[in-house]
mmCIF file of C-alpha atoms in Angstrom:
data_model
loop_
_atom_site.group_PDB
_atom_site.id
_atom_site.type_symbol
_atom_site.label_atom_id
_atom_site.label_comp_id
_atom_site.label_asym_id
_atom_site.label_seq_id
_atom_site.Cartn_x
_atom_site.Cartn_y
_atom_site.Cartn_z
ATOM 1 C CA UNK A 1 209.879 65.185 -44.726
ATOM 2 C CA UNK A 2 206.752 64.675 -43.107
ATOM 3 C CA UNK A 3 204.909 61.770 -42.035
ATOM 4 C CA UNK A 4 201.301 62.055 -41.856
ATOM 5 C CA UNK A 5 199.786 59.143 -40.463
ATOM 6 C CA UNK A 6 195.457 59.191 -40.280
ATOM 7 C CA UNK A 7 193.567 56.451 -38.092
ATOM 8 C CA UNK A 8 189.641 56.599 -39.459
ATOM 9 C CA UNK A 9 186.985 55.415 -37.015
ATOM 10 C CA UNK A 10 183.965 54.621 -38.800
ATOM 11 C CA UNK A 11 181.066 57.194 -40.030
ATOM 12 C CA UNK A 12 184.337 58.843 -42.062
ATOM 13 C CA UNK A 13 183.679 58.597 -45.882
ATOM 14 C CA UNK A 14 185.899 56.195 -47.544
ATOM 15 C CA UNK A 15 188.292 58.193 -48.871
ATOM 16 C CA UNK A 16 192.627 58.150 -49.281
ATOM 17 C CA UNK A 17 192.732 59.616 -45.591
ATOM 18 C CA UNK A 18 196.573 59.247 -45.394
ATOM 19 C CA UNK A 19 197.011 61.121 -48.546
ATOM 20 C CA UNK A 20 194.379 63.976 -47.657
ATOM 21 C CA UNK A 21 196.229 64.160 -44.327
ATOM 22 C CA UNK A 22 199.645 65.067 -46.206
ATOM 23 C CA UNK A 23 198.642 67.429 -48.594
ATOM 24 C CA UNK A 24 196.935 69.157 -45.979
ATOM 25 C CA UNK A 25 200.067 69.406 -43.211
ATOM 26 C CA UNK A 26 202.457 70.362 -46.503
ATOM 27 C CA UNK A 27 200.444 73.289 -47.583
ATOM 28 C CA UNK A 28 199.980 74.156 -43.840
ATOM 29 C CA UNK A 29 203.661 74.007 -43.086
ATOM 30 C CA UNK A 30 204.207 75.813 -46.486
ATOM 31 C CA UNK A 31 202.683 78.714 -45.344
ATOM 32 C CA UNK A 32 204.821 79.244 -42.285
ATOM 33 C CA UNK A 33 208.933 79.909 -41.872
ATOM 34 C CA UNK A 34 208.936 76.364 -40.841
ATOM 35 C CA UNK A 35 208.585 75.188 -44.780
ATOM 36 C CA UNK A 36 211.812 73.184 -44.809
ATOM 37 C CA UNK A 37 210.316 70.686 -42.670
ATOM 38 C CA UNK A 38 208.425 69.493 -45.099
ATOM 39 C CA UNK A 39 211.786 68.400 -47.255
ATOM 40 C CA UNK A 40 213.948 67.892 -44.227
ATOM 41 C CA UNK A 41 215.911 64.990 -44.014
ATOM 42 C CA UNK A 42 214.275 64.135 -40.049
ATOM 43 C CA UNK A 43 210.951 62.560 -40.422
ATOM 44 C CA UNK A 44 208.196 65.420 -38.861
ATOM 45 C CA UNK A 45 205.902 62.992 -37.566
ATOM 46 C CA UNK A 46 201.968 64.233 -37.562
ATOM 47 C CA UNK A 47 199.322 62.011 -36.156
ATOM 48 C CA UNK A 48 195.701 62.568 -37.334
ATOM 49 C CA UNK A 49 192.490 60.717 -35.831
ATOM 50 C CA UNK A 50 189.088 61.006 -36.809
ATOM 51 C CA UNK A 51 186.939 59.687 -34.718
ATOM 52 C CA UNK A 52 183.373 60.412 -33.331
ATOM 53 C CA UNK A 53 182.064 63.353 -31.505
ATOM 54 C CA UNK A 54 181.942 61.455 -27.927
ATOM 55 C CA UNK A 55 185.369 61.116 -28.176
ATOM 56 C CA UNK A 56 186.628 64.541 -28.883
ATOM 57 C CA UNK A 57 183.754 65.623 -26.039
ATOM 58 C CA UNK A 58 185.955 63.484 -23.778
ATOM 59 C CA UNK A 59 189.293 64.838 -24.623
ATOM 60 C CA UNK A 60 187.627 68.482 -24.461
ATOM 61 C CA UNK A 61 186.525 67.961 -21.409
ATOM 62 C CA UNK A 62 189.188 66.404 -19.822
ATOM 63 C CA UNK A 63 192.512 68.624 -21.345
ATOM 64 C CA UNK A 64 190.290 71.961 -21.956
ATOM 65 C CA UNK A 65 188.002 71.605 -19.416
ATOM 66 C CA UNK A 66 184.919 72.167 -21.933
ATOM 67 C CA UNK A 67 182.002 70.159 -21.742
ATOM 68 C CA UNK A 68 181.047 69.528 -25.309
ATOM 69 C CA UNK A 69 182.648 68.240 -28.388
ATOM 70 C CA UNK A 70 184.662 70.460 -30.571
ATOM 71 C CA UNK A 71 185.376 70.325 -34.287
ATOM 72 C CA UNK A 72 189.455 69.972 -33.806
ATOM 73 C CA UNK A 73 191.761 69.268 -31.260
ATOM 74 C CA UNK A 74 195.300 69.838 -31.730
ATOM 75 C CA UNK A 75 198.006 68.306 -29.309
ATOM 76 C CA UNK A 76 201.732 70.025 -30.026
ATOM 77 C CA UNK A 77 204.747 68.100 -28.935
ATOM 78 C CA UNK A 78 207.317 70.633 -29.215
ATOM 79 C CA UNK A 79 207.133 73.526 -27.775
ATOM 80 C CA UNK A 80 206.994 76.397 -30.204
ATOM 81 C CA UNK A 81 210.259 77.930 -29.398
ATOM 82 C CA UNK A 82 212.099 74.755 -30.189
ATOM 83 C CA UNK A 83 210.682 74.671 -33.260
ATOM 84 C CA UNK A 84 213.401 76.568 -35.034
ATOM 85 C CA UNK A 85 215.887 73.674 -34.081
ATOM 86 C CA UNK A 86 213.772 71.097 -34.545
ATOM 87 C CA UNK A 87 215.845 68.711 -37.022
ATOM 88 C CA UNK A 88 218.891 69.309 -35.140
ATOM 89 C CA UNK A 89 217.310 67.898 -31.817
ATOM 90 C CA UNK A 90 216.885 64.219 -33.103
ATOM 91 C CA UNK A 91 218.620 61.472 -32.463
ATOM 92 C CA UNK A 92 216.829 59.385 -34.583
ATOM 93 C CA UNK A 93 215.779 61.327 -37.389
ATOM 94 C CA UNK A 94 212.391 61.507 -36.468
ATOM 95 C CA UNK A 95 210.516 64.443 -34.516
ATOM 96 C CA UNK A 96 206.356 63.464 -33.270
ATOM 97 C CA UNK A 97 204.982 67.172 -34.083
ATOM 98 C CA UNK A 98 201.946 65.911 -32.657
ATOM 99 C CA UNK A 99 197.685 64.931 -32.701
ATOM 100 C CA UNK A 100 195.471 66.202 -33.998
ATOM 101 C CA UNK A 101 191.894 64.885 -33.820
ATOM 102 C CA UNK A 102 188.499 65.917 -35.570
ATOM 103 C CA UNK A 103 184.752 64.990 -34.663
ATOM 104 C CA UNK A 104 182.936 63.541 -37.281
ATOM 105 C CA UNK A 105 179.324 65.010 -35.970
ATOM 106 C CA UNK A 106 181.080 68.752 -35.968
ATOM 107 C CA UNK A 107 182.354 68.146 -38.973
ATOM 108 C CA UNK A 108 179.675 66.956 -40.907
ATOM 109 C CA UNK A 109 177.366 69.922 -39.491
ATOM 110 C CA UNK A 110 179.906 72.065 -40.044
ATOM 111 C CA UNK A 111 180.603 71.318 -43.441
ATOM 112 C CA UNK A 112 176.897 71.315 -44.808
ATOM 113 C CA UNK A 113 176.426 74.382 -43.305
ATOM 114 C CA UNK A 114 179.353 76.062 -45.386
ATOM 115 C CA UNK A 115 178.644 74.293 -48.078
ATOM 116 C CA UNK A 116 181.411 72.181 -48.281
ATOM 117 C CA UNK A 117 181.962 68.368 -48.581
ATOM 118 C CA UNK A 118 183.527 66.544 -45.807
ATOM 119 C CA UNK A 119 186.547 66.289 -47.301
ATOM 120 C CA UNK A 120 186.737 69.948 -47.715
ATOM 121 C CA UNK A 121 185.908 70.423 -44.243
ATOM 122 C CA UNK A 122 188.157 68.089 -42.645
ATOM 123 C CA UNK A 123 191.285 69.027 -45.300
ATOM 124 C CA UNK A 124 190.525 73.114 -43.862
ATOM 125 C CA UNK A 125 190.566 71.706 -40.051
ATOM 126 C CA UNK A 126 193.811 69.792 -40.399
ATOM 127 C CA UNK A 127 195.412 72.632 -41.786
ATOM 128 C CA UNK A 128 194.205 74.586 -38.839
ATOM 129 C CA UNK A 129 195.651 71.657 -36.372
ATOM 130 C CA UNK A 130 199.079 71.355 -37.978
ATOM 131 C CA UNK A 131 199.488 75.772 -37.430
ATOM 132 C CA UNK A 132 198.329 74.888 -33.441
ATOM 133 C CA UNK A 133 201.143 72.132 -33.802
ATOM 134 C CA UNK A 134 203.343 74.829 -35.247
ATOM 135 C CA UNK A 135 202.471 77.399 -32.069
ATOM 136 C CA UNK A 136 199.874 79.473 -34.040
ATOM 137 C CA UNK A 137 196.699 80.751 -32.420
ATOM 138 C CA UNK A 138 193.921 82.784 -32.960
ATOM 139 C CA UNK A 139 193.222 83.907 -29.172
ATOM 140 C CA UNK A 140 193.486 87.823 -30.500
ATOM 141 C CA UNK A 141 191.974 89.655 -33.269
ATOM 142 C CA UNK A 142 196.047 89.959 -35.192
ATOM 143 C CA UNK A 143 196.822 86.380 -34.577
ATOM 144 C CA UNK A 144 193.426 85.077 -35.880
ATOM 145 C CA UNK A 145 193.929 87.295 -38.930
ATOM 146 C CA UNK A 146 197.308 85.839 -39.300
ATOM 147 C CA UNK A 147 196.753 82.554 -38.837
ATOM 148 C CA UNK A 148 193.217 82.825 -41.006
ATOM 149 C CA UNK A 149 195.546 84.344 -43.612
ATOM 150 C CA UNK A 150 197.880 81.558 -43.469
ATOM 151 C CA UNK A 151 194.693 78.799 -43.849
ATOM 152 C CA UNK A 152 193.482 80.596 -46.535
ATOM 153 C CA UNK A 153 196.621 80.684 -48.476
ATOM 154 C CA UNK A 154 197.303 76.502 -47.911
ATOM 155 C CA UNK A 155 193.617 75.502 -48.676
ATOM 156 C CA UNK A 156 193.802 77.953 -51.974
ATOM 157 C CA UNK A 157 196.606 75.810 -53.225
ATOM 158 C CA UNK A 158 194.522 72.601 -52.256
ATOM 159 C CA UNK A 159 191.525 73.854 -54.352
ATOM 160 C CA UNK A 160 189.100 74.639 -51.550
ATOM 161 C CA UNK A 161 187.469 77.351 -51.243
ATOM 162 C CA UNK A 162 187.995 80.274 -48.925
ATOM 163 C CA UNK A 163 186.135 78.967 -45.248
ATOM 164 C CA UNK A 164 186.095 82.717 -43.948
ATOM 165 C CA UNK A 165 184.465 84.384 -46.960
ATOM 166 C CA UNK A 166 181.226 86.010 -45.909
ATOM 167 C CA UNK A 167 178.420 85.785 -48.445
ATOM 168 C CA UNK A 168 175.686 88.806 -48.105
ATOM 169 C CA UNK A 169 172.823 87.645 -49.464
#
């Protein structure tokens, strides 16, 4: 099963972060091979943070080496080919996937100029952090498709509209 867990700095609208958080990394996780972690008996442990943009300008700069703040950060805790065998490595039943953290500045500016809410915005980036926990990446043209595809897909069963579509005016 998984265990989405969101810590909310302020500046976040008050919403049911936990909850947002979880149907966001099961329609992610849906959308891979990895599905059955979602009803696995080993709690999939995903930690969410949203926080401000000096933060996530701290962690960019210090683990990415970029000096500015980003929209999402995602930190994996398994390595991707491990994934596979993921609920048979626990002792314990439980398995930290890992962070993922999101600047509310970026956010915000990012959302208004899609026209989306913040909810919207910040649903669409977890998704994106939970396939970087999962070992997707979008560093060529086939894996962005693929893992665009994959976004699309999870955030059309959450109601949100497709992020990628480009409107011609």
């Amino acid at each position: 099963m998984l265990d989405v867990a969101v810590q909310t700095e302020p500046g976040w609208p008050d919403l049911d972060w936990d909850a947002i958080g979880t149907r966001a990394a099961a329609a992610a996780v849906g959308q891979t091979p990895y599905g059955y972690l979602a009803t696995s008996d080993a709690a999939i442990e995903v930690a969410v943070r949203l926080t401000d943009d000096a933060e996530v300008h701290q962690l960019n700069a210090q683990y990415r080496q970029k000096d500015k703040p980003t929209n999402v950060l995602s930190f994996p805790m398994i390595e991707p080919d491990l994934i596979e065998s993921l609920t048979q490595n626990s002792d314990d039943g439980e398995v930290i996937l890992g962070d993922i953290i999101l600047a509310h500045g970026v956010c915000a500016r990012e959302a208004e100029e899609k026209g989306f809410t913040v909810e919207q915005h910040a649903t669409h980036l977890i998704v994106h952090g939970v396939l970087h926990l999962l070992g997707y990446d979008h560093q060529g043209d086939s894996e962005a498709e693929a893992m665009e595809s994959m976004e699309r897909a999870a955030l059309a069963i959450l109601g949100i509209p497709d992020p990628y579509l480009i409107c011609e005016d």
